[in-house]
Short mmCIF file of C-alpha atoms and ligand atoms in Angstrom, two decimals:
data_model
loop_
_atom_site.label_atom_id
_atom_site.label_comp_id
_atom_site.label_asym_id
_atom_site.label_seq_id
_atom_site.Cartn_x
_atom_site.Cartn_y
_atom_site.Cartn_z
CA UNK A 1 -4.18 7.56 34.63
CA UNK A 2 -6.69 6.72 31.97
CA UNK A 3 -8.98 3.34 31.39
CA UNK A 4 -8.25 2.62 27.26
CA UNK A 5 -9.45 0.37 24.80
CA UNK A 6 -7.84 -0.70 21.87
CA UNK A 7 -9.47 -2.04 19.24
CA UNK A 8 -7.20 -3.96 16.63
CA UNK A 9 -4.35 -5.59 17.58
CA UNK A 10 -1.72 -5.36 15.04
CA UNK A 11 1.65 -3.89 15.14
CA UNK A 12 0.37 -0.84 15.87
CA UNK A 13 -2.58 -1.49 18.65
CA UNK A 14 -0.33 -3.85 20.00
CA UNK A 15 2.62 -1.79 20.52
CA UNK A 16 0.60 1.25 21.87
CA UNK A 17 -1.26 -0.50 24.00
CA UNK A 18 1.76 -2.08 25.70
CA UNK A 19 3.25 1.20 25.50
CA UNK A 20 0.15 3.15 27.25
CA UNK A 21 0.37 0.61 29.98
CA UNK A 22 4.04 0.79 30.54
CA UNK A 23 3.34 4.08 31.20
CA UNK A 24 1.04 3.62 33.58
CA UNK A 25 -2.61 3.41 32.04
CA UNK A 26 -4.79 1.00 32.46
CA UNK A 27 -5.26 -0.85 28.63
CA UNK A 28 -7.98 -3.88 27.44
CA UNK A 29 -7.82 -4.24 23.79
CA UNK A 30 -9.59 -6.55 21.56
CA UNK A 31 -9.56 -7.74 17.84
CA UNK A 32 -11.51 -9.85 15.70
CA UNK A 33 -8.95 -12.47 15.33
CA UNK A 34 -9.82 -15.51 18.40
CA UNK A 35 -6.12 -16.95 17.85
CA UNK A 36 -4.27 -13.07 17.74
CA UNK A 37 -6.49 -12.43 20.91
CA UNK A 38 -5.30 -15.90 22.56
CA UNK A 39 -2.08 -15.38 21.37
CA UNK A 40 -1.40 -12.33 23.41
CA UNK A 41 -2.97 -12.98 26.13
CA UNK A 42 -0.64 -15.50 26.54
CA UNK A 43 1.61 -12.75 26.27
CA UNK A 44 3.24 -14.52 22.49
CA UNK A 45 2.96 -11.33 19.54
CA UNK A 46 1.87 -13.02 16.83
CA UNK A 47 4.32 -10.84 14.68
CA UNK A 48 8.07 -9.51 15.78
CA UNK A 49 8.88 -6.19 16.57
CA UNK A 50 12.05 -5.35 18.97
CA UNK A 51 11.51 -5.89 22.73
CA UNK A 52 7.34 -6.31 21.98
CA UNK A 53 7.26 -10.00 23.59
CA UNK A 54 9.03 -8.86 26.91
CA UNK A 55 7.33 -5.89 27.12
CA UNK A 56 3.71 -7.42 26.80
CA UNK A 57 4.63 -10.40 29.49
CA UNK A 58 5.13 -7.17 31.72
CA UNK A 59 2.25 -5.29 31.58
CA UNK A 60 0.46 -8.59 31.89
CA UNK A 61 2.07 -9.57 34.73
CA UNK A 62 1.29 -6.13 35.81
CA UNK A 63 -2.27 -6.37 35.27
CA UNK A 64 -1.97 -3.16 33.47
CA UNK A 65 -2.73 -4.58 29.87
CA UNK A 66 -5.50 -7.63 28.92
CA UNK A 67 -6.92 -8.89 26.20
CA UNK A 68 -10.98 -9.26 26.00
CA UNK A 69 -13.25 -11.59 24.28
CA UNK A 70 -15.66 -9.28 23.23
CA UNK A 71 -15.83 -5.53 21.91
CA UNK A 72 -18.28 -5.27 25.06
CA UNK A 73 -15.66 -6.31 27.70
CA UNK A 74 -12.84 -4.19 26.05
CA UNK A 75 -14.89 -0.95 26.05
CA UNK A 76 -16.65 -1.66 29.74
CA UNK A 77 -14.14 -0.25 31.94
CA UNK A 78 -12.70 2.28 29.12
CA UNK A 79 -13.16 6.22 28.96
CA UNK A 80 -11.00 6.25 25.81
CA UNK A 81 -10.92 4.09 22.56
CA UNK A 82 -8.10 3.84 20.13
CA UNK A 83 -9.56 2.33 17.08
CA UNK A 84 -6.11 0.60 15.61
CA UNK A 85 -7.67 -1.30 12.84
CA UNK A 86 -5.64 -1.80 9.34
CA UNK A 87 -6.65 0.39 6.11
CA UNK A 88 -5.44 -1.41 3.10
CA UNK A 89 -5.35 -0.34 -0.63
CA UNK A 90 -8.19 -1.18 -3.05
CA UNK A 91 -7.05 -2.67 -6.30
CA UNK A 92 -7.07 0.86 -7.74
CA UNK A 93 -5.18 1.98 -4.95
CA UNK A 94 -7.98 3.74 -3.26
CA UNK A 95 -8.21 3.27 0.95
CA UNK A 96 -10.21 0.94 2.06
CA UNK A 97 -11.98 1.78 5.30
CA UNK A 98 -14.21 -1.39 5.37
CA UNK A 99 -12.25 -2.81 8.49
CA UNK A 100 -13.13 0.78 10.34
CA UNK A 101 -16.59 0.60 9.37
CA UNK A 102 -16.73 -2.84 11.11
CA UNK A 103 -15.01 -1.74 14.05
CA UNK A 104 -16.68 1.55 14.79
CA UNK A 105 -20.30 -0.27 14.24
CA UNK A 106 -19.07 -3.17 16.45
CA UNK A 107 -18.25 -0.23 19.00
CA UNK A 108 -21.74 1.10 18.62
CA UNK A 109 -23.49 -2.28 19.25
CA UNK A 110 -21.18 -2.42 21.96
CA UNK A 111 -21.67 0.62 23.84
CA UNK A 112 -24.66 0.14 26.11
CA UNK A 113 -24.17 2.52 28.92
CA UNK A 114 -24.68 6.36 28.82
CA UNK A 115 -20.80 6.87 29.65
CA UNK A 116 -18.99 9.82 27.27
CA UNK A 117 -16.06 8.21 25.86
CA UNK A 118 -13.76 9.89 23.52
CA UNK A 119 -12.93 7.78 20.48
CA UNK A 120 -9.61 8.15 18.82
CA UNK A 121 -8.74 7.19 15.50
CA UNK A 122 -5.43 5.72 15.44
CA UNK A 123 -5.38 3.71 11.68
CA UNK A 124 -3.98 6.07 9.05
CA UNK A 125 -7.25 7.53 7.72
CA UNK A 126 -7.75 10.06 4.83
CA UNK A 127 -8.78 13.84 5.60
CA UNK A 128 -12.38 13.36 6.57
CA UNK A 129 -12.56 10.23 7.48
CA UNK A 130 -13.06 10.68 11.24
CA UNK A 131 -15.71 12.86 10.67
CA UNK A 132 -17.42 11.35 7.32
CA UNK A 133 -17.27 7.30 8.53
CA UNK A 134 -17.01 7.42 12.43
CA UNK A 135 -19.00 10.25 13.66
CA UNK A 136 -22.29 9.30 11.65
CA UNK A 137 -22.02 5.58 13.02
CA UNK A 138 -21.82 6.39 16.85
CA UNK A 139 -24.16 9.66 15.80
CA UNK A 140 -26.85 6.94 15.17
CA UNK A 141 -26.71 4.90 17.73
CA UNK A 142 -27.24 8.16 20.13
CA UNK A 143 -23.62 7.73 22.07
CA UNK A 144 -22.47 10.12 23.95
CA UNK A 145 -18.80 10.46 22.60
CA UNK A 146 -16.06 13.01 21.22
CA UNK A 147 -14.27 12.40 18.54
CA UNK A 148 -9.82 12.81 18.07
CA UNK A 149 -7.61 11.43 15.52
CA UNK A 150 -3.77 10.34 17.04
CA UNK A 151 -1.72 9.19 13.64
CA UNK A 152 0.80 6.84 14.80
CA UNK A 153 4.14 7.53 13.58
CA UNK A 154 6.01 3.87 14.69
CA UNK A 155 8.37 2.39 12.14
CA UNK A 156 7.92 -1.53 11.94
CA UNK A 157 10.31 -3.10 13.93
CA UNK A 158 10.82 -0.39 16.19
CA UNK A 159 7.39 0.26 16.81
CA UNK A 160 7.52 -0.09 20.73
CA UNK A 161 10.67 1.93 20.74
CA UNK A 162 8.68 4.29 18.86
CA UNK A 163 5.66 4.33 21.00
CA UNK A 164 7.69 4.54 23.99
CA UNK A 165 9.91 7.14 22.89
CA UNK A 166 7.77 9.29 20.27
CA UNK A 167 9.79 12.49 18.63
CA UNK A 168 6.74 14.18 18.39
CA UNK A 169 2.91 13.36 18.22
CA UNK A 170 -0.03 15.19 16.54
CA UNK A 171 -3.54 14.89 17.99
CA UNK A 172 -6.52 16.23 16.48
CA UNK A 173 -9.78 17.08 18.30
CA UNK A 174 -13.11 18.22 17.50
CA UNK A 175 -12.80 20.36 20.74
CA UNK A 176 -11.14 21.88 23.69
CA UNK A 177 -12.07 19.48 26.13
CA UNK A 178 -10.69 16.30 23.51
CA UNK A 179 -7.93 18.30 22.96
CA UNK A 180 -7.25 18.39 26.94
CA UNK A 181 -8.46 14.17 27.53
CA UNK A 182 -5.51 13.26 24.54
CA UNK A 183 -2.90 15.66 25.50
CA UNK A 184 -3.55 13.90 29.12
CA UNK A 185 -2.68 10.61 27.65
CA UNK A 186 0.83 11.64 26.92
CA UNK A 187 1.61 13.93 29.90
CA UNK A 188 4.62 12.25 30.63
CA UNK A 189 5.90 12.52 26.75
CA UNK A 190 9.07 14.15 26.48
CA UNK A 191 8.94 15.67 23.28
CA UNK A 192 6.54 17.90 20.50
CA UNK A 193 2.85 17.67 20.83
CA UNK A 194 0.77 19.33 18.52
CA UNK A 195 -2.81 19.78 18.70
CA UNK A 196 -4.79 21.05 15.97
CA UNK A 197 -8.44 19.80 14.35
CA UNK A 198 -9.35 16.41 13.38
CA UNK A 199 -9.38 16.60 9.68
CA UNK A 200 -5.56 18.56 9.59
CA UNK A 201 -4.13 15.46 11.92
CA UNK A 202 -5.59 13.24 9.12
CA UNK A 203 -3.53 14.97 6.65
CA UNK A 204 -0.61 15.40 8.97
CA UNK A 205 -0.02 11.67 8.64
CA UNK A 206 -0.41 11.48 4.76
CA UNK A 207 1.94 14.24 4.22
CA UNK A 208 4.60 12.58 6.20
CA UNK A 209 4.57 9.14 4.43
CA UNK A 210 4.24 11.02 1.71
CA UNK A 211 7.24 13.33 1.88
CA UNK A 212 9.18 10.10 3.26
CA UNK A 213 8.58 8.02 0.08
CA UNK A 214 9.40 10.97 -2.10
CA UNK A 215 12.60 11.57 -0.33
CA UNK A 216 13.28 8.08 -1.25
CA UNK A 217 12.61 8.14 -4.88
CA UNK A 218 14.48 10.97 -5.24
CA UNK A 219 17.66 9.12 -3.74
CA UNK A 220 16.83 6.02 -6.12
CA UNK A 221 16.61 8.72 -9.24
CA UNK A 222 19.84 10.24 -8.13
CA UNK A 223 21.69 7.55 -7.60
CA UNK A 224 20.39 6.44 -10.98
CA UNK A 225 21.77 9.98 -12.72
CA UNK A 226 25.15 9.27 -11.04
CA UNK A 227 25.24 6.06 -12.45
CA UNK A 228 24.50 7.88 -15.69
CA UNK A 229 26.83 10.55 -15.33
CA UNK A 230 29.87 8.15 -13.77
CA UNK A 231 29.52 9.83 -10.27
CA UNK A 232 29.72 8.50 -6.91
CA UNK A 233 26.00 9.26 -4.87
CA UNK A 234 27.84 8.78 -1.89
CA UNK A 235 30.14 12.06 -2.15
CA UNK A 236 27.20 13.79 -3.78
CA UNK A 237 24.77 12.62 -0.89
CA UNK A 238 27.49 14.05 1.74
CA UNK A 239 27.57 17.35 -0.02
CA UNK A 240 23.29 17.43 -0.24
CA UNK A 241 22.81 16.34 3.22
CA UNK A 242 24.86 19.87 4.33
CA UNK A 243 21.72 22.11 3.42
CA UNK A 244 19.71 22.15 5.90
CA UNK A 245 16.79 22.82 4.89
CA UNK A 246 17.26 18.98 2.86
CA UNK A 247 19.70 17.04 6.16
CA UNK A 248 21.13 13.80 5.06
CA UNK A 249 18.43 11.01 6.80
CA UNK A 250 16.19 8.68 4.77
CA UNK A 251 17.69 9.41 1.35
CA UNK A 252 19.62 5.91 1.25
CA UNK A 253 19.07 4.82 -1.96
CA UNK A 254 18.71 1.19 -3.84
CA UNK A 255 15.73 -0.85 -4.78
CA UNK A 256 12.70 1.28 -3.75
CA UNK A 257 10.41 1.17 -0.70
CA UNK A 258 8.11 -1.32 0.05
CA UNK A 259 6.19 -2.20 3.39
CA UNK A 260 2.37 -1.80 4.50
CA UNK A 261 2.89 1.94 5.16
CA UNK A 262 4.57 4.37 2.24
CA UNK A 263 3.12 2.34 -0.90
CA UNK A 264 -0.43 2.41 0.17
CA UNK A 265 -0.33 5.73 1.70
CA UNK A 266 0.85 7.52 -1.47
CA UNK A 267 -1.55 5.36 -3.79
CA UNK A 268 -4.37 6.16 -1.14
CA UNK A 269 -3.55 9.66 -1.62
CA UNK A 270 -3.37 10.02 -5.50
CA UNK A 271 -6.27 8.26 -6.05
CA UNK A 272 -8.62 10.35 -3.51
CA UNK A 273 -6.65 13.90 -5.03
CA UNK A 274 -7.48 13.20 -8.13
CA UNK A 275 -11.17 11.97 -7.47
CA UNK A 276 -11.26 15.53 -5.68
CA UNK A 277 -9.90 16.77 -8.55
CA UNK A 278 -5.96 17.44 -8.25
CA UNK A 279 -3.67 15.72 -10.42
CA UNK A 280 -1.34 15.06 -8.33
CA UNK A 281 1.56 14.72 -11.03
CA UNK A 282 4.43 14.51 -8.39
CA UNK A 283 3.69 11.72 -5.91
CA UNK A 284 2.42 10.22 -9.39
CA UNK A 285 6.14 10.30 -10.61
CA UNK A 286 7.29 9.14 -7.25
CA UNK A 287 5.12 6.00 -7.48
CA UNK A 288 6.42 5.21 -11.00
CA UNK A 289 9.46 5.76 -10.09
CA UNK A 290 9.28 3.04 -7.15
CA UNK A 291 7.60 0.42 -9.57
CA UNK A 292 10.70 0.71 -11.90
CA UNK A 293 13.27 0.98 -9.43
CA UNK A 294 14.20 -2.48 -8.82
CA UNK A 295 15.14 -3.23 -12.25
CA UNK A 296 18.09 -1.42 -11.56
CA UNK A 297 19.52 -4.56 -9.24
CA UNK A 298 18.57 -7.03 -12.79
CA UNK A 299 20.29 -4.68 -14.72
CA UNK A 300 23.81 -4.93 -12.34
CA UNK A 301 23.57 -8.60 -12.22
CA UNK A 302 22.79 -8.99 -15.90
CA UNK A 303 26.26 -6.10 -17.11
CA UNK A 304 28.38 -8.86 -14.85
CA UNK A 305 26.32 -12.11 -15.61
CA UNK A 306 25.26 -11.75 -19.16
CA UNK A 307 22.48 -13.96 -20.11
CA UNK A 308 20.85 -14.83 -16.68
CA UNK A 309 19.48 -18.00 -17.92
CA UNK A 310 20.18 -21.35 -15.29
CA UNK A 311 22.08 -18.61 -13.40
CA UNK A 312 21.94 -19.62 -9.52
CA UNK A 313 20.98 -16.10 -7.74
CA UNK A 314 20.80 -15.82 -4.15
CA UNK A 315 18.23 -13.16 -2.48
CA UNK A 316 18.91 -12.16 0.74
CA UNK A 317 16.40 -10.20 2.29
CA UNK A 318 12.87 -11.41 1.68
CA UNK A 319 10.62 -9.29 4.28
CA UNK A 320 10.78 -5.62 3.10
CA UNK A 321 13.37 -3.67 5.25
CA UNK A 322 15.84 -5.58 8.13
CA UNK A 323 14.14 -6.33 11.53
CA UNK A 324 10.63 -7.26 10.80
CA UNK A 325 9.53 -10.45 9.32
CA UNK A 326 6.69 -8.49 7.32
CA UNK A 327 6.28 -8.94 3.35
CA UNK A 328 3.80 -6.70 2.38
CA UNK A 329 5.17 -4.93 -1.02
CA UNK A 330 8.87 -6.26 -0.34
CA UNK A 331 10.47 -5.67 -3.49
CA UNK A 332 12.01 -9.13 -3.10
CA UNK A 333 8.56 -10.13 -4.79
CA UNK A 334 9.32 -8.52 -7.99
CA UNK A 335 12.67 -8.89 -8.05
CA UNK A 336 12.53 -12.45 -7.36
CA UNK A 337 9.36 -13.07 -10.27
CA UNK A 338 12.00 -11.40 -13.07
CA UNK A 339 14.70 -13.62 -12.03
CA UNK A 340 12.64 -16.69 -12.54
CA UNK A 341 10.82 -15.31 -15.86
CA UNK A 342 14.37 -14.94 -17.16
CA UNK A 343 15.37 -18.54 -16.31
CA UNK A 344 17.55 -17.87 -13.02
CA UNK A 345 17.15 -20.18 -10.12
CA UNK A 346 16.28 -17.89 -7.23
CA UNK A 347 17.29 -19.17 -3.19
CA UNK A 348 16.36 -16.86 -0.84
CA UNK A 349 16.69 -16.23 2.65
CA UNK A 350 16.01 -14.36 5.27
CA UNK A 351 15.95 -14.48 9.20
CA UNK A 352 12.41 -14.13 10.11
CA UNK A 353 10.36 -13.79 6.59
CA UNK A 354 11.11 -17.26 5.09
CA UNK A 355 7.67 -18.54 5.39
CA UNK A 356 5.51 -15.55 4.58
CA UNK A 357 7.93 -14.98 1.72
CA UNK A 358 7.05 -18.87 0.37
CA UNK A 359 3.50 -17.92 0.89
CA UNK A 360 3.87 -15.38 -1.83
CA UNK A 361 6.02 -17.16 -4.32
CA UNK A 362 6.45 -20.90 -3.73
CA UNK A 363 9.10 -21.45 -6.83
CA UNK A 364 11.76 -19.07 -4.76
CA UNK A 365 13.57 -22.00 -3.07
CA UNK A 366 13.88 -20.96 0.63
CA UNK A 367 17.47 -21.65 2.17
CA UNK A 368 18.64 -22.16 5.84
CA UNK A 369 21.12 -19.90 6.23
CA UNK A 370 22.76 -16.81 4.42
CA UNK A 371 25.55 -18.94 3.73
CA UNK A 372 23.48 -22.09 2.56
CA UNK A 373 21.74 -19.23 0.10
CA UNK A 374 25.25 -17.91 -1.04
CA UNK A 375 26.49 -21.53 -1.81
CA UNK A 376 27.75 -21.92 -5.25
CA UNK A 377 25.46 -18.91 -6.20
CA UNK A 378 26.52 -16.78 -9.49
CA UNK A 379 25.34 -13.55 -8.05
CA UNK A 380 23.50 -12.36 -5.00
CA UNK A 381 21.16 -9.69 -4.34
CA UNK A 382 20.74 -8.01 -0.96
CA UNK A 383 16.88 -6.91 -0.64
CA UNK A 384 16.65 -5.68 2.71
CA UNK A 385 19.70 -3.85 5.32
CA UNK A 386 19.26 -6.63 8.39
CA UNK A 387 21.92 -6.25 10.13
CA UNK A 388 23.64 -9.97 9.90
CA UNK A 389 23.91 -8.86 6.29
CA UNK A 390 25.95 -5.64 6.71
CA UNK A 391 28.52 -8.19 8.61
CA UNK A 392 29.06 -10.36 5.52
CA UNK A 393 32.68 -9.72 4.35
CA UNK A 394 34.39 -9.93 1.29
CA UNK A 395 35.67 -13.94 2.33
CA UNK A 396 32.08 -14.97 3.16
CA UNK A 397 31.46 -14.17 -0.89
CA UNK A 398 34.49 -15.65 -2.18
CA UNK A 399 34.55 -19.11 -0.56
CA UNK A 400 30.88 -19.67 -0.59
CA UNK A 401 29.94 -18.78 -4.14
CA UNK A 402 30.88 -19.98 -7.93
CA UNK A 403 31.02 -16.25 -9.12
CA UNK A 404 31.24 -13.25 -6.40
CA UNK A 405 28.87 -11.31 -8.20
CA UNK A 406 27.18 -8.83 -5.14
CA UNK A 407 24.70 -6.28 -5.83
CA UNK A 408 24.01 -4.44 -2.94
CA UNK A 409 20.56 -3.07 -3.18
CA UNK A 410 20.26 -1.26 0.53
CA UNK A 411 23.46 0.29 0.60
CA UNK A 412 24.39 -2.11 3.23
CA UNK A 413 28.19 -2.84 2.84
CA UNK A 414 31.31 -1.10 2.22
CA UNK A 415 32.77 -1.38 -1.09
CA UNK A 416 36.73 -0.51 0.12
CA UNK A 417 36.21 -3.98 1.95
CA UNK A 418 34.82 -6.01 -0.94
CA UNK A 419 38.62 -6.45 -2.59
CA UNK A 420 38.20 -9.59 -5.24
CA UNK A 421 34.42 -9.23 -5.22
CA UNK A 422 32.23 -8.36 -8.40
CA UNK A 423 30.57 -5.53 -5.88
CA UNK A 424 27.83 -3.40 -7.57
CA UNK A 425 25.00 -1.30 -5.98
CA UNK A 426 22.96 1.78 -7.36
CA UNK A 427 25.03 4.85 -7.21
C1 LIG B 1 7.05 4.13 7.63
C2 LIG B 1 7.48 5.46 8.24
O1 LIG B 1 8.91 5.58 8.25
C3 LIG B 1 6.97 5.59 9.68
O2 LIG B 1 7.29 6.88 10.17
C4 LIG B 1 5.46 5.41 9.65
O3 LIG B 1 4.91 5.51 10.94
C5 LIG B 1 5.11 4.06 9.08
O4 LIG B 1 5.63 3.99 7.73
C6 LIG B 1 3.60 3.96 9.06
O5 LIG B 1 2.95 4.73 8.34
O6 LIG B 1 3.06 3.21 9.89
P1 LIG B 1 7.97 1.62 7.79
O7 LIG B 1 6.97 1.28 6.73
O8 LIG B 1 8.10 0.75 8.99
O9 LIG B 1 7.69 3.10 8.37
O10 LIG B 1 9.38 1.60 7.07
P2 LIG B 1 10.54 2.64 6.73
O11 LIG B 1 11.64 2.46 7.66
O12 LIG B 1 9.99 4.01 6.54
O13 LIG B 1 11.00 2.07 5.29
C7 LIG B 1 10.09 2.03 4.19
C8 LIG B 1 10.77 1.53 2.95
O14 LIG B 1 11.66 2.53 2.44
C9 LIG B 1 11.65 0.29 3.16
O15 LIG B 1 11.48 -0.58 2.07
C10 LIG B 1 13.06 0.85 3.22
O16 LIG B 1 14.02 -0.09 2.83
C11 LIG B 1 12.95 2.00 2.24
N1 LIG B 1 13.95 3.09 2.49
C12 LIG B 1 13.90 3.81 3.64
C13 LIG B 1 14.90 3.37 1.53
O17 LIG B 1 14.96 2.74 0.45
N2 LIG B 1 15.79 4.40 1.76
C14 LIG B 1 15.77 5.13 2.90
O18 LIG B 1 16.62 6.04 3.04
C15 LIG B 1 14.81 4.81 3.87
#
C-alpha cells in the first residue's frame, strides 16, 4: 500500500483521497484553505457529494486519511503526490493554471529530503501542461521526482461513487517505472486501465468533456428541430439510441449544460486550438449553441403566458444538475436574469443551492420549499433533474399554483401524468 499526498481539497482531492484510503492507502492531504483543512479534519466536507461525510469520518477513524497544516507535513511521509488543485477559465476562456503554479512551487519549497516521489497531476490540465508548468518547477529546485498525469473522471455528486467504483482510468507516465508506481495505486480496480504518455492522458480528459458536451448540444438542437418539425424527440431519441455506434446515454435534452467541468473544458480547449492554430469550428458551434439554449424554456413560458410582465415564475433547480449544491454556470443564472429583465418575479428553490444561488443573484427571492416556490406561481421552470422534483405530480401543480403553466427543462417528468397541466418541455 502506498503513502499519498493530496494537495487540494475540493470535490475531487477530497473524494480520491477518501477513496485511496478506503482502499487501503495511507492518504495526508492539504490545501490552502485553514477553515476547508479544519473542516475535514473534523471529518465535516465543506461541500455535498453522496456518502462523502460518512466515508471521510471512516478513514479518519481509521487513521488511514488526515489532514496537514502545512505542504511540508502532507508530503513528509508521502512517495506519491496527487496535485488536485482547481483550473478555472480566464475571462477569454483560456485555462488558468495559476492555482498549479502555486501548488507545484509550494511542493518544491516543500520538498527538503532527497526522497524520489512521483508527482501526479490530477486537475484537468491542457496537453503539455505536465510537462511545460510542473516539470520545470521541481526541475529547478533539483528534486528527484517522476512525473504522471491521472484525469479524474468523477461526476459531481457522485464523485466518491465514482472514485470508488471507476469504469475505467487513464494514467499517463513519462516512463516505465511511473507507469508501474500508478498502475500499483489501482491494483485492486476492477475495470479498464490504460496507460499511455503524459501529454495523450492530458488530452484523453479534454476529449471526453468534450465529446460529452457535444453530445448534449446535439440533443438540445434536436429536440429544437422536432419542435420545429412537430415531432416528438422522445420516439426519435429511442430510434437514435439503437445504433450503436451513437447508444442512447447523455443525450437528454433541455436547457444546456452548466457545472465547473464541460463549460470550461470546451472554452479551455477552443481558445488554446485556435492560439495553436485550429479553428476549431465544431466545439465553437457547440458552445453557441449552449449559450442560446435556455431561451428555449422563456420562449415555452412566454407561447402560454404572453407578456411575462408581474408574472410570478417559480425556478426550481438553482445548483446546476440534481444532487450537488454547486452553482458554477447553472443555467438557472441566466434564466433567472431574463425573467427579471422582462418584469417577472422570480422564487426559486432548491434543496441544497439556496444560498450560493442568492450569492449570485440577490433579487431571485429564495423560497422554503418546492411547494412554498410553486404557491400561486403563473408558471414554473424546472432547472435541474433532483430527484424530489421528478416526484411532483400533476395535483402538486394544480392546487398550489394560480396558472399550471410547467416547463420542464431536464426532461424530468412524464407528460401522460400531467392531465389538466399547461406541461411544456423542449422536444
Ligand atoms: C462532467 C462529466 O460527466 C464527468 O465525467 C467529468 O469527470 C466531470 O464533468 C469533470 O470533468 O470533472 P459533471 O460536471 O459533474 O461531470 O456533470 P454532468 O453530469 O456531466 O452534467 C453536466 C451538465 O450537462 C449538467 O448541467 C446536466 O444537466 C447536463 N446534461 C447532462 C444534459 O443536459 N443532458 C444530458 O443528457 C446529460
Amino acid at each position: 500500500m502506498a503513502s499519498i499526498a493530496i494537495v487540494g481539497l475540493g470535490p475531487v482531492g477530497l473524494c480520491s483521497g477518501v477513496a485511496f484510503a478506503t482502499q487501503g492507502h495511507r492518504v495526508v492531504a492539504v490545501d490552502i484553505d485553514s477553515k476547508r483543512r479544519q473542516e475535514i479534519a473534523r471529518g465535516k466536507p465543506p461541500f455535498y457529494e453522496k456518502g462523502i461525510e460518512a466515508a471521510l469520518r471512516k478513514v479518519l477513524r481509521q487513521k488511514r486519511f488526515s489532514v496537514a497544516e502545512t505542504m511540508e507535513e502532507a508530503i513528509g511521509p508521502s512517495t506519491v503526490v496527487f496535485l488536485c488543485v482547481g483550473t478555472p477559465s480566464r475571462s477569454d476562456g483560456s485555462m488558468d493554471d495559476g492555482a498549479l503554479r502555486d501548488a507545484v512551487k509550494s511542493l518544491a519549497a516543500a520538498w527538503k529530503d532527497e526522497k524520489r516521489r512521483t508527482v501526479v497531476v490530477k486537475s484537468t490540465v491542457l496537453p503539455g501542461t505536465a510537462d511545460g508548468v510542473v516539470r520545470p518547477i521541481l526541475e529547478a529546485a533539483r528534486r528527484p521526482f517522476r512525473l504522471g498525469v491521472n484525469p479524474e473522471f468523477l461526476r459531481e455528486g457522485r464523485a466518491l461513487e465514482d472514485a470508488l467504483r471507476p469504469d475505467r482510468i487513464v494514467l499517463g507516465a513519462d516512463g516505465p517505472e511511473t507507469a508501474r508506481i500508478l498502475k500499483g495505486l489501482y491494483r485492486s480496480a476492477k475495470c479498464p486501465l490504460f496507460s499511455t504518455d503524459v501529454k495523450t492522458a492530458e488530452a484523453v480528459k479534454y476529449a471526453t468533456n468534450a465529446f460529452l458536451a457535444t453530445k448534449v448540444a446535439f440533443a438540445d438542437e434536436l429536440a429544437n428541430l422536432c419542435d420545429a418539425f412537430g415531432i416528438s424527440y422522445d420516439e426519435v431519441h429511442k430510434g437514435l439510441g439503437l445504433d450503436p455506434r451513437i447508444n442512447p446515454r447523455f443525450l437528454v435534452p433541455g436547457v444546456g449544460f452548466g457545472g465547473s467541468c464541460l463549460p470550461k473544458d470546451v472554452r479551455a480547449l477552443v481558445a488554446a486550438g485556435r492560439r495553436r492554430g485550429a479553428e476549431p469550428v465544431l466545439l465553437e458551434g457547440v458552445l453557441a449553441q449552449n449559450d442560446q439554449q435556455y431561451l428555449r424554456a422563456i420562449a415555452r413560458l412566454e407561447e402560454e403566458l404572453g407578456d411575462l410582465k408581474g408574472k410570478r415564475i417559480a425556478l426550481l433547480g438553482l445548483a446546476f444538475k440534481g444532487d450537488t449544491d454547486d452553482v458554477r454556470e447553472t443555467r438557472a443564472v441566466p434564466i433567472a436574469r431574463t425573467l427579471l429583465s422582462k418584469g417577472a418575479l422570480v422564487i426559486g428553490y432548491d434543496p441544497l443551492a439556496g444560498p450560493a444561488f442568492s450569492a449570485l443573484l440577490p433579487e431571485v427571492k429564495i423560497a422554503d420549499s418546492a411547494k412554498e416556490a410553486l404557491d400561486g406561481a403563473d408558471g414554473v421552470v424546472l432547472q435541474a433533474d433532483w430527484p424530489a422534483f421528478s416526484r411532483l405530480t400533476a395535483k402538486d401543480f394544480l392546487t398550489a399554483m394560480a396558472t399550471p403553466v410547467v416547463v420542464d427543462g431536464r426532461r424530468i417528468l412524464d407528460p401522460k401524468k400531467m392531465q389538466g397541466v399547461r406541461f411544456r418541455r423542449i422536444g
